[in-house]
CSV table of C-alpha atoms and ligand atoms in Angstrom, one decimal:
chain,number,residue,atom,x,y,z
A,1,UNK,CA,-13.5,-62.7,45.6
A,2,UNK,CA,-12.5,-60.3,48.1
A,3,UNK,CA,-9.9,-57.4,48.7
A,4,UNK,CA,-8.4,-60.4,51.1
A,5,UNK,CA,-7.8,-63.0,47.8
A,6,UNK,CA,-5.1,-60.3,46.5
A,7,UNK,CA,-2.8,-60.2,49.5
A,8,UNK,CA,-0.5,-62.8,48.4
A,9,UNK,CA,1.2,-65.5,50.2
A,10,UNK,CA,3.8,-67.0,48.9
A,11,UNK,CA,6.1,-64.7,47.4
A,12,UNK,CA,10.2,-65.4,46.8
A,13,UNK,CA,12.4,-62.9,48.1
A,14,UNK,CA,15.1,-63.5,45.5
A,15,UNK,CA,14.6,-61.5,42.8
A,16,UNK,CA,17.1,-59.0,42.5
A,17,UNK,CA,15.5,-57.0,39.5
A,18,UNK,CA,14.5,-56.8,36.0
A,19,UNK,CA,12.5,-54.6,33.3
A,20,UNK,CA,9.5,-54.7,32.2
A,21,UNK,CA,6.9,-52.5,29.5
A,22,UNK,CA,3.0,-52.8,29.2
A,23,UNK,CA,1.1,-50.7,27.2
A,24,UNK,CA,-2.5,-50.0,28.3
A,25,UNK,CA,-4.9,-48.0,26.2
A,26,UNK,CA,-7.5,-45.6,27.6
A,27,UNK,CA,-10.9,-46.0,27.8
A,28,UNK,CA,-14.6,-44.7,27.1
A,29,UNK,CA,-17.5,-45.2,29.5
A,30,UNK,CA,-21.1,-45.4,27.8
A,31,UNK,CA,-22.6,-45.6,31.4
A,32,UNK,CA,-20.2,-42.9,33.6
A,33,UNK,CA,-18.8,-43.7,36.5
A,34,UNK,CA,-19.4,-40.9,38.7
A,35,UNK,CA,-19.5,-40.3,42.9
A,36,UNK,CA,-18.2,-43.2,44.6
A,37,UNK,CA,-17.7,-44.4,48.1
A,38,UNK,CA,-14.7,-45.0,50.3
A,39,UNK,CA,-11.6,-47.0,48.8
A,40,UNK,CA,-12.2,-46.2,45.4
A,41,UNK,CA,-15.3,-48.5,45.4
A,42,UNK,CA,-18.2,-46.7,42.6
A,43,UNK,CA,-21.2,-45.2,43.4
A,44,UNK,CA,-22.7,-47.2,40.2
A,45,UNK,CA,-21.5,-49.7,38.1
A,46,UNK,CA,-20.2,-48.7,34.8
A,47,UNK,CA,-19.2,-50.1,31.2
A,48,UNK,CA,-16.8,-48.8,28.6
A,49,UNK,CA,-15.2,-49.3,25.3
A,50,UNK,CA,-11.8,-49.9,25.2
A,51,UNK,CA,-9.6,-48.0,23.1
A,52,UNK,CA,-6.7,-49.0,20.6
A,53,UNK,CA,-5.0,-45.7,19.4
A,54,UNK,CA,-4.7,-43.7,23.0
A,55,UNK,CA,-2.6,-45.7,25.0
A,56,UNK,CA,-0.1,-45.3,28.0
A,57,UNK,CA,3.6,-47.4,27.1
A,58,UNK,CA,5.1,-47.6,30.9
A,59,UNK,CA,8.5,-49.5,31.3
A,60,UNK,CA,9.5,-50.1,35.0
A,61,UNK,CA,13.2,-50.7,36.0
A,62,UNK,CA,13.3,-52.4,39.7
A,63,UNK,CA,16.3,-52.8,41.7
A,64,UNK,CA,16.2,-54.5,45.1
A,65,UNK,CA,17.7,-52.6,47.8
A,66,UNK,CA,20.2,-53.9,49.8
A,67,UNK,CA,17.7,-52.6,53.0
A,68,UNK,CA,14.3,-52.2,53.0
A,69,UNK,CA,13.7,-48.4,52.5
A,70,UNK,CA,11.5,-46.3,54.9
A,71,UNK,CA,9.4,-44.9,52.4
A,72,UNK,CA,9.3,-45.8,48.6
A,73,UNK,CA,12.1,-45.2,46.5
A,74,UNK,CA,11.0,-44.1,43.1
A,75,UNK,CA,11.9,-41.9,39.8
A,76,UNK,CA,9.1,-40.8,37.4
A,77,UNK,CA,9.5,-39.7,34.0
A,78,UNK,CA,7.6,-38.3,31.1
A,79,UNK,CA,9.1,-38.7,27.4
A,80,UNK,CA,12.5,-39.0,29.2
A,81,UNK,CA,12.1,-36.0,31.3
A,82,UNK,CA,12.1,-36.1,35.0
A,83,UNK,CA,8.4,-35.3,36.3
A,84,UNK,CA,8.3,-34.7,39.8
A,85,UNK,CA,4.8,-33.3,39.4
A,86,UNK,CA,3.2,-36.9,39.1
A,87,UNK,CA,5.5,-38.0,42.0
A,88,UNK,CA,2.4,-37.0,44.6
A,89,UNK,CA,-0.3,-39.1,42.8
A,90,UNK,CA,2.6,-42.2,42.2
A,91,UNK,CA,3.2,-41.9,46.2
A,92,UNK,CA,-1.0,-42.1,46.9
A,93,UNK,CA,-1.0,-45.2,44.8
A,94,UNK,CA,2.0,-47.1,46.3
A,95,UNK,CA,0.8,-46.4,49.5
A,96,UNK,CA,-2.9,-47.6,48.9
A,97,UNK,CA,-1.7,-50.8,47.2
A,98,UNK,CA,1.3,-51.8,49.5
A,99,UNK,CA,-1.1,-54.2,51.1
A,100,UNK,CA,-1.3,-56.1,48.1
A,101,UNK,CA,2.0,-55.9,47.2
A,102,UNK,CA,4.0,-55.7,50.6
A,103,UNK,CA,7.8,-55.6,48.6
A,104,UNK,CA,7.6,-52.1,47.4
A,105,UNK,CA,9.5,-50.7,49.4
A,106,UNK,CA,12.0,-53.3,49.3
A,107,UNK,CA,13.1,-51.8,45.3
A,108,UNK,CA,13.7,-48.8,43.8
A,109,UNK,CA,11.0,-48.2,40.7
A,110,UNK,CA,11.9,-46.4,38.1
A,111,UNK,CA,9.1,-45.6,36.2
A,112,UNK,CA,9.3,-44.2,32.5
A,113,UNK,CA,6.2,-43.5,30.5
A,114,UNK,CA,4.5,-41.9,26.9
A,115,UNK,CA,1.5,-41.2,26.2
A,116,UNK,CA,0.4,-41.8,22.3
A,117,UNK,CA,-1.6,-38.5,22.6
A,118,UNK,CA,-0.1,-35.0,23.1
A,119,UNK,CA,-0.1,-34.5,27.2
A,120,UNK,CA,-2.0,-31.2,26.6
A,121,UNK,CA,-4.6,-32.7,24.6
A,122,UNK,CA,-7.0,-32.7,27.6
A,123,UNK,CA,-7.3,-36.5,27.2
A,124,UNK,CA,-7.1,-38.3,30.4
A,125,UNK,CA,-4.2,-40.2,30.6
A,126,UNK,CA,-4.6,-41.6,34.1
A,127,UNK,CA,-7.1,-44.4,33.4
A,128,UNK,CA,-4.1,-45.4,30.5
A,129,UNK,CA,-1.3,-44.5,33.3
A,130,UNK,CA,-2.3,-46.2,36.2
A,131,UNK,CA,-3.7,-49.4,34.4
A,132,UNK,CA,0.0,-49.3,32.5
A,133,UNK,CA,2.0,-49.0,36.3
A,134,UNK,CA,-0.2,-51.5,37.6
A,135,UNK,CA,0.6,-53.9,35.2
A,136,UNK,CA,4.4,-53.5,35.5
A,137,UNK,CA,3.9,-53.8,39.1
A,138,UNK,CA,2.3,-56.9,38.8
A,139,UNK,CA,5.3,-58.3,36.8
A,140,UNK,CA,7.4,-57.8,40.2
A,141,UNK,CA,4.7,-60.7,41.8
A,142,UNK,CA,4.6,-62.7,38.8
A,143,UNK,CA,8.5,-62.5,39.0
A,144,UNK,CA,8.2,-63.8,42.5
A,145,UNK,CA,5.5,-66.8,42.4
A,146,UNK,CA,5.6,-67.3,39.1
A,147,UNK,CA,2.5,-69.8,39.5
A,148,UNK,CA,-0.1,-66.8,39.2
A,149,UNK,CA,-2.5,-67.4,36.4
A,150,UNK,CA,-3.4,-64.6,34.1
A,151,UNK,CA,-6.8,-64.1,34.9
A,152,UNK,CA,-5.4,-63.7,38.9
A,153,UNK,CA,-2.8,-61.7,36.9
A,154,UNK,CA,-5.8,-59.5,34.7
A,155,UNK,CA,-7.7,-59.0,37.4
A,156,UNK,CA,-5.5,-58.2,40.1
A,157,UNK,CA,-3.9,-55.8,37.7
A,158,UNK,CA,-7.1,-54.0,37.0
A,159,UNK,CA,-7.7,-54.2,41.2
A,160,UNK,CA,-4.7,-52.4,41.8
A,161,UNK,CA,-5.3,-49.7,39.1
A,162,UNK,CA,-8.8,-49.1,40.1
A,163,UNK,CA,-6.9,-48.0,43.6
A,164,UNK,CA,-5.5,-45.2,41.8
A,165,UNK,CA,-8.4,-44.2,39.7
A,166,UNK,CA,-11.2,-45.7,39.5
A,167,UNK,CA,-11.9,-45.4,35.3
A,168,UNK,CA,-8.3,-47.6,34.9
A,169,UNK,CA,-9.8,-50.9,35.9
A,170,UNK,CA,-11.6,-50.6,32.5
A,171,UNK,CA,-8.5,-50.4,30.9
A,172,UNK,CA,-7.0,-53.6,31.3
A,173,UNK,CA,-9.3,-56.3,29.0
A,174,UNK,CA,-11.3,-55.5,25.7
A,175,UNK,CA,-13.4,-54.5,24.1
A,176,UNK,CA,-16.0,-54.0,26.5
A,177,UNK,CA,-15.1,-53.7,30.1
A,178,UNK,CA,-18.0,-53.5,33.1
A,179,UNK,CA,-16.9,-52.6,36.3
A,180,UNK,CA,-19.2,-52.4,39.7
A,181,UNK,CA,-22.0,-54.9,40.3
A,182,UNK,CA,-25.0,-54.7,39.1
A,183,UNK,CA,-27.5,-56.2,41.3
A,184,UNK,CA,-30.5,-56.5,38.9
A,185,UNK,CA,-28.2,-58.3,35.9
A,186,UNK,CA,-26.6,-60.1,38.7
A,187,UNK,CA,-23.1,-59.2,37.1
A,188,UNK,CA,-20.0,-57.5,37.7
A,189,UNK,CA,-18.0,-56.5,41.0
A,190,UNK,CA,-17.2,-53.1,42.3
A,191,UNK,CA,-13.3,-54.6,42.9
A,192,UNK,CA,-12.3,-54.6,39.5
A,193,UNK,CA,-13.2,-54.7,35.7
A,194,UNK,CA,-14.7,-57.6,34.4
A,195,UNK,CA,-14.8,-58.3,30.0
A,196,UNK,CA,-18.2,-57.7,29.6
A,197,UNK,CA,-20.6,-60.5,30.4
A,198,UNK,CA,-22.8,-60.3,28.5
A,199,UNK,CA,-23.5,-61.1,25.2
A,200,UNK,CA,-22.8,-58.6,22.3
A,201,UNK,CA,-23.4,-58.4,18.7
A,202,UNK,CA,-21.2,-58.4,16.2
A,203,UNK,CA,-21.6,-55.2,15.0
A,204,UNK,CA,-19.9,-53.6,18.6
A,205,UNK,CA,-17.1,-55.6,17.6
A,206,UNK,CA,-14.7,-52.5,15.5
A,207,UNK,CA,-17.1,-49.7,16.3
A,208,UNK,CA,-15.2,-46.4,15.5
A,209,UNK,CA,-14.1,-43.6,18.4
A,210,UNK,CA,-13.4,-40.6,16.6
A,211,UNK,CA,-12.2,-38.1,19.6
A,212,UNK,CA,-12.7,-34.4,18.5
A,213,UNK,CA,-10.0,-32.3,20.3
A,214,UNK,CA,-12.1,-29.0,20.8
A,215,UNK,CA,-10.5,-27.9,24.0
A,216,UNK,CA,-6.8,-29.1,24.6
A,217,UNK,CA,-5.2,-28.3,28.1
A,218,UNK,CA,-5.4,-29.2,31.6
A,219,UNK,CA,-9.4,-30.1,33.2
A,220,UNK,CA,-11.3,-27.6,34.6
A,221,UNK,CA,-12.5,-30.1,37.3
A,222,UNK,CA,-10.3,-32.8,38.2
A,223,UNK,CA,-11.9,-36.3,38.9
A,224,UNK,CA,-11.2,-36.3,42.5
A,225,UNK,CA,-13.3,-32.7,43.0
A,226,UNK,CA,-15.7,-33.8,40.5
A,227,UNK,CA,-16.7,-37.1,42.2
A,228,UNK,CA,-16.9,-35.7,45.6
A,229,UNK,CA,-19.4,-33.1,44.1
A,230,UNK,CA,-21.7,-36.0,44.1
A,231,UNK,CA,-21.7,-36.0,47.8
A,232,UNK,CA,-24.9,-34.5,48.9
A,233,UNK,CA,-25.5,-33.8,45.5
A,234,UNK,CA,-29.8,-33.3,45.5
A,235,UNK,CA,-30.0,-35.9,42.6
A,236,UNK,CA,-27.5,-38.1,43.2
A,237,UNK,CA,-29.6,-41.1,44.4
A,238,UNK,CA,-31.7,-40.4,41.3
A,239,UNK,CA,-28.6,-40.2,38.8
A,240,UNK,CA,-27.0,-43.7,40.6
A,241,UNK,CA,-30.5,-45.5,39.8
A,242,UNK,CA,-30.9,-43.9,36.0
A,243,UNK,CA,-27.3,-45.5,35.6
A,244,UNK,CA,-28.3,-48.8,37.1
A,245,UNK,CA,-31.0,-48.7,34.5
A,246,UNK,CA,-29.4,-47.5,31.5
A,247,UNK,CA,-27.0,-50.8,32.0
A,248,UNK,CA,-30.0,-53.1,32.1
A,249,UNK,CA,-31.7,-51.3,28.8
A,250,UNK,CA,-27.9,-51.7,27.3
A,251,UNK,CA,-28.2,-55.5,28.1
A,252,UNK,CA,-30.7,-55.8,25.7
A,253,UNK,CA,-29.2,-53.3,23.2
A,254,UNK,CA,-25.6,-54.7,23.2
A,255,UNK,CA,-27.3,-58.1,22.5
A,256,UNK,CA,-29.5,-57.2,19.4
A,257,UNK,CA,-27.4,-54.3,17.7
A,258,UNK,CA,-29.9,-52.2,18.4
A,259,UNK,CA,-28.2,-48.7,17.4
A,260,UNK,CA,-31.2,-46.3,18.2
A,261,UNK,CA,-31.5,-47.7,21.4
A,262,UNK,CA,-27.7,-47.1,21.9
A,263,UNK,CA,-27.5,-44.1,20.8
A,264,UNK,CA,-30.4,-42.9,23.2
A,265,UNK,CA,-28.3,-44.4,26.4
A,266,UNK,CA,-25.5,-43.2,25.3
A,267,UNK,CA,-26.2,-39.9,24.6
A,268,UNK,CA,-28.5,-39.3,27.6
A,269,UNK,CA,-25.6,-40.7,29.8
A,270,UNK,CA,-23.2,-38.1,28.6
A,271,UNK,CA,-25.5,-35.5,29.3
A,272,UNK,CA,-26.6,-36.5,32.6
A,273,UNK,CA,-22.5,-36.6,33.6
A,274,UNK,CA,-22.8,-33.0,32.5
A,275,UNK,CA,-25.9,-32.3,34.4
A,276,UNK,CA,-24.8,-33.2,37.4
A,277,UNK,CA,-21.8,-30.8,37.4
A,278,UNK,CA,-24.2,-27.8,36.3
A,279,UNK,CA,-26.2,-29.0,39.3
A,280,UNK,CA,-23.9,-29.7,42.3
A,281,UNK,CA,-22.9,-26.8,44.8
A,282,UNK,CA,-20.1,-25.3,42.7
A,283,UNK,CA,-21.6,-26.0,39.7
A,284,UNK,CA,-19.5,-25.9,36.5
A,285,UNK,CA,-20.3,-25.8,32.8
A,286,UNK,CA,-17.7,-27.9,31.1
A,287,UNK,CA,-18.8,-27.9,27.3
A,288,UNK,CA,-17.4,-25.0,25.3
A,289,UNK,CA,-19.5,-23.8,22.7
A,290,UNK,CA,-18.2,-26.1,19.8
A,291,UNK,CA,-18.9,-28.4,21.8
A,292,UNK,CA,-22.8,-27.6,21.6
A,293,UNK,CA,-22.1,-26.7,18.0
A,294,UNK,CA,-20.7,-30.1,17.3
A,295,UNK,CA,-23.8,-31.7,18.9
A,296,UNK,CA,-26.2,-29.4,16.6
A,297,UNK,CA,-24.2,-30.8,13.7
A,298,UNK,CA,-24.4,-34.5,14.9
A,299,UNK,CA,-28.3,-34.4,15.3
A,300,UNK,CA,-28.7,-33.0,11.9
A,301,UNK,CA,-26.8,-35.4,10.0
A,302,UNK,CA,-28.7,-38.2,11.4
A,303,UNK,CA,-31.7,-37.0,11.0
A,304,UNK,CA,-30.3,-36.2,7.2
A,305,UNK,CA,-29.1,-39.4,6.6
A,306,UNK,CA,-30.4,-42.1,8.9
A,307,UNK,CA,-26.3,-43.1,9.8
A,308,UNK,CA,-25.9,-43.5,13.1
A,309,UNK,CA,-23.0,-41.3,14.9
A,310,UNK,CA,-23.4,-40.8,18.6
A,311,UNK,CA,-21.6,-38.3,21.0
A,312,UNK,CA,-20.1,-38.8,24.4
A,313,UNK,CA,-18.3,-36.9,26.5
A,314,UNK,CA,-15.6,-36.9,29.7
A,315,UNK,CA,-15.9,-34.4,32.3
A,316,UNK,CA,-14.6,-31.6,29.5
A,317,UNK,CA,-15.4,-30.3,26.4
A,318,UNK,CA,-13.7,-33.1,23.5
A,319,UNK,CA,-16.8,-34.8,22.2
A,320,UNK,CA,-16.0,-38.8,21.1
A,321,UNK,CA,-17.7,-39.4,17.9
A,322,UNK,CA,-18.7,-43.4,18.0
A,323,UNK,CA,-20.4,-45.2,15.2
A,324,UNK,CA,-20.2,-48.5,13.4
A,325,UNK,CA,-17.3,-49.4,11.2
A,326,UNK,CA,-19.6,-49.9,7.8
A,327,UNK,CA,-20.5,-46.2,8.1
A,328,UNK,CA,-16.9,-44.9,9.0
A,329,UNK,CA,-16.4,-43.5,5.3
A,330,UNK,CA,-19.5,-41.4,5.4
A,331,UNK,CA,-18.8,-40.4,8.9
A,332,UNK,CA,-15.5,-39.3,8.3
A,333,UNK,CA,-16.7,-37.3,5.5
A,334,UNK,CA,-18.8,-35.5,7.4
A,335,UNK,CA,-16.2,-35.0,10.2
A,336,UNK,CA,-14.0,-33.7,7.8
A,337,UNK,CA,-16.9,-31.0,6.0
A,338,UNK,CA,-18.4,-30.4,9.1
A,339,UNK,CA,-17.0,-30.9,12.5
A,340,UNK,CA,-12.9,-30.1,12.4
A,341,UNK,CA,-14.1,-26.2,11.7
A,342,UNK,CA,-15.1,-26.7,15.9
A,343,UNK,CA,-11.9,-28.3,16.9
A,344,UNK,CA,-9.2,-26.7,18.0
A,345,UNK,CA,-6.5,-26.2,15.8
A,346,UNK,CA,-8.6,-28.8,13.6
A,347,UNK,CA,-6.9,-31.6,15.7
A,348,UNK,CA,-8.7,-35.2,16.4
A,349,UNK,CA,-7.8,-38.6,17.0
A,350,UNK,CA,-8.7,-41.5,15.4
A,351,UNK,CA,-9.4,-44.4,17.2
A,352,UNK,CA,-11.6,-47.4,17.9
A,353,UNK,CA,-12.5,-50.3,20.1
A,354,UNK,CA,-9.3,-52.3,21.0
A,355,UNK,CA,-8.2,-55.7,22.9
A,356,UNK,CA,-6.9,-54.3,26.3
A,357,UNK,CA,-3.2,-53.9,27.4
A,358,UNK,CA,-0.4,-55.6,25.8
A,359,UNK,CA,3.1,-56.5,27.2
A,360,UNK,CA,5.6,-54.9,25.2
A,361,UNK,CA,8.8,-56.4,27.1
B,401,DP6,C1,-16.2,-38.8,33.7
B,401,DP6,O1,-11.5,-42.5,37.0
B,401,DP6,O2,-10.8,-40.2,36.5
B,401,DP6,O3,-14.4,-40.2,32.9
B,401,DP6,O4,-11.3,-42.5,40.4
B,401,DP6,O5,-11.1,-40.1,41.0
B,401,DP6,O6,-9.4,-41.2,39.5
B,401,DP6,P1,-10.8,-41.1,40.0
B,401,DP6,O7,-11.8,-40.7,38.8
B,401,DP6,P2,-11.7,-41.1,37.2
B,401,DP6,O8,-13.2,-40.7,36.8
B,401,DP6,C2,-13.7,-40.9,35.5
B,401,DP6,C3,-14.9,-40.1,35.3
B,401,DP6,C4,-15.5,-40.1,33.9
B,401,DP6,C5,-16.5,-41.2,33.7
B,401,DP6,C6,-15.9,-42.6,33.5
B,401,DP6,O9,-14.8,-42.8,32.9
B,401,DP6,O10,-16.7,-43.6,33.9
C-alpha cells in the first residue's frame, strides 16, 4: 500500500451530520520509536503493548456547512471545558491529513474528549488522543461510502493518527502493535501500525503494566524536540541498527516466552531511549532519582526471587512495571512494600495489555 491507496474516491456529499465516540487506549513501546524522517515516517520500526486502563474517550459532533469554510471550523474541549490550547496541534493534524480526507473543511467538528488518567499525570495522552480523533474522523468517510472494510477502516485510522504523532498508530489494534518495516523480518510498514505478525506465546497474552507515577506534570522534552535531537545525533545510526536488532532477538523471544531474554531487550531499550537524550547536543537527564531508586529495587527483587518484573520507560521519569499475570500477586506485593514510597504522592495506575480501540457510539 501507499500514502496514494488512502485518498479516497468515491465519497457522497450528502451527509448532513452525525455523532460519533471511540475510545482508544495508549500504548507502551518495548522497542522506542525515536528520530524519524519527514512526514512522520520513523527512523526505526517499533512494537508496543497496547494498553486497557489509560485510554482517550473522543466524541465528535459534525455539522455540514452550508459553504465550504476557508479554513477548518472546529471546537475542542477537555472534560467539558473549552481548550483552546490543543487547538494548534488539532489545526497541524487537520491540515496534514486533509489530503486523505478532502471534506473537512466542509463541517464544523466539535471535538470533546477525557482522558481515564489525570491530565497532569505526565502520561502521554497524545498517542490515546490522536488515535481516538482519527477514528471519529474516519466515521465521517465510513458515513460517506459506507462500502470501506474495516481493515481499510483500521488501518487508515491508525495512518491518519500516525500524521499526528507518530506513537498513535500503535494505538489502534491489540495487543501487540508493530509499526515501521523491518527489512530483515520482512514485516511491517512505516505507514501505519500493523497487529503484530508474528507469532506470540501465550503467556504475552494478559501481561500486567503497572505504571508508577513518580513524576506527575507536564514533559521536560516534548516529542517533537526530543526526536529532532536525533538529527545529527553522533550515535544515531548506531541506536537505529541496535533497534532493528533488538526486534529480530524479540522475534524469537515473543515466540518462545522467553522472559529473560525479554526482559534484557526490554530493559536495554528503555535505557538506550534515555541515553540518547543524555547524549545529544542539549542533553537532558529525564529520570528523577526514584526513578533510579525504583530500578535498584526492581533488580533486587529478581535477583531475590527469580519473578520476573521488567521496567520501561517514556521520555520522563514514570517507570511501567510489566510482568506476567501469574506473578501479579507477588508483584503487587512488592509494589505495594517497596516501590509506592518512590511515587509521587504514592499514585500508580494499574493496567495491562488490551484489544485496541473500541466504538463507544
Ligand atoms: C519515547 O509519538 O510522542 O514514547 O511523533 O513527535 O508525536 P511524535 O512523537 P511521539 O514519540 C513517542 C516517543 C516514545 C517512544 C515510543 O512510544 O515509541
Amino acid at each position: 500500500m501507499t500514502e496514494n491507496d488512502f485518498v479516497p474516491k468515491t465519497l457522497s456529499s450528502d451527509v448532513s451530520d452525525g455523532l460519533v465516540t471511540w475510545k482508544a487506549p495508549s500504548n507502551i513501546a518495548l522497542v522506542k520509536y525515536w528520530g524519524k524522517l519527514p512526514d512522520q515516517i520513523p527512523a526505526n520500526a517499533s512494537v508496543s503493548f497496547t494498553l486497557q486502563v489509560s485510554a482517550t474517550t473522543t466524541t465528535l459532533t459534525y455539522r455540514k456547512l452550508e459553504k465550504e469554510s476557508k479554513d477548518f471550523s472546529f471546537d475542542i474541549f477537555l472534560d467539558d471545558k473549552p481548550k483552546p490550547d490543543f487547538a494548534p496541534k488539532i489545526q497541524t493534524f487537520l491540515s496534514r491529513i486533509e489530503k486523505y480526507l478532502p471534506f473537512l473543511k466542509t463541517y464544523h467538528l466539535e471535538i470533546r474528549t477525557t482522558n481515564s488518567f489525570p491530565h497532569s499525570s505526565g502520561i502521554a495522552s497524545s498517542a490515546s488522543g490522536m488515535a481516538a480523533l482519527a477514528l471519529c474522523l474516519m466515521e465521517i468517510e465510513k458515513a460517506k461510502n459506507p462500502e470501506i472494510t474495516k481493515l481499510y477502516f483500521d488501518r487508515k485510522a491508525s495512518f491518519l493518527a500516525r500524521l499526528g504523532s507518530g506513537s498513535a498508530c500503535r494505538s489502534i489494534d491489540g495487543e501487540l502493535v508493530q509499526w515501521g518495516k523491518h527489512k530483515g523480518l520482512n514485516s511491517g510498514t512505516d505507514l501505519y501500525g500493523i497487529p503484530y505478525p508474528h507469532k506470540t506465546h501465550p503467556v504475552f497474552t494478559d501481561y500486567q503494566d503497572t505504571i508508577l507515577l513518580v513524576h506527575q506534570g507536564q514533559k521536560q522534552v516534548s516529542s517533537t524536540v526530543g526526536h529532532a535531537l536525533m538529527e545529527g545525533h553522533i550515535y544515531a545510526d548506531q541506536r537505529f541498527r541496535q533497534a532493528a536488532h533488538n526486534l529480530e532477538r524479540l522475534k524469537q523471544i515473543f515466540e518462545e516466552g522467553d522472559l529473560k531474554s525479554f526482559i534484557e531487550v526490554v530493559e536495554s531499550e528503555a535505557l538506550t531511549l534515555h541515553a540518547m537524550m543524555m547524549t545529544s547536543i542539549p542533553y537532558f537527564v529525564l529520570m528523577k532519582p526514584n526513578t533510579l531508586r525504583i530500578i535498584e529495587h526492581i533488580w533486587e527483587f529478581r535477583k531475590r526471587t527469580g519473578l520476573h518484573p521488567c521496567f520501561t520507560l517514556d521520555a520522563g521519569a514514570n517507570v511501567h512495571l510489566l510482568y506476567p499475570n501469574e506473578e501479579r500477586k507477588e508483584i503487587l506485593a512488592f509494589i505495594k512494600d517497596e516501590l509506592l514510597d518512590f511515587c509521587e504522592e504514592g499514585k500508580y495506575i494499574e493496567d495491562q495489555i488490551g484489544q485496541g480501540a473500541t466504538k463507544l457510539a
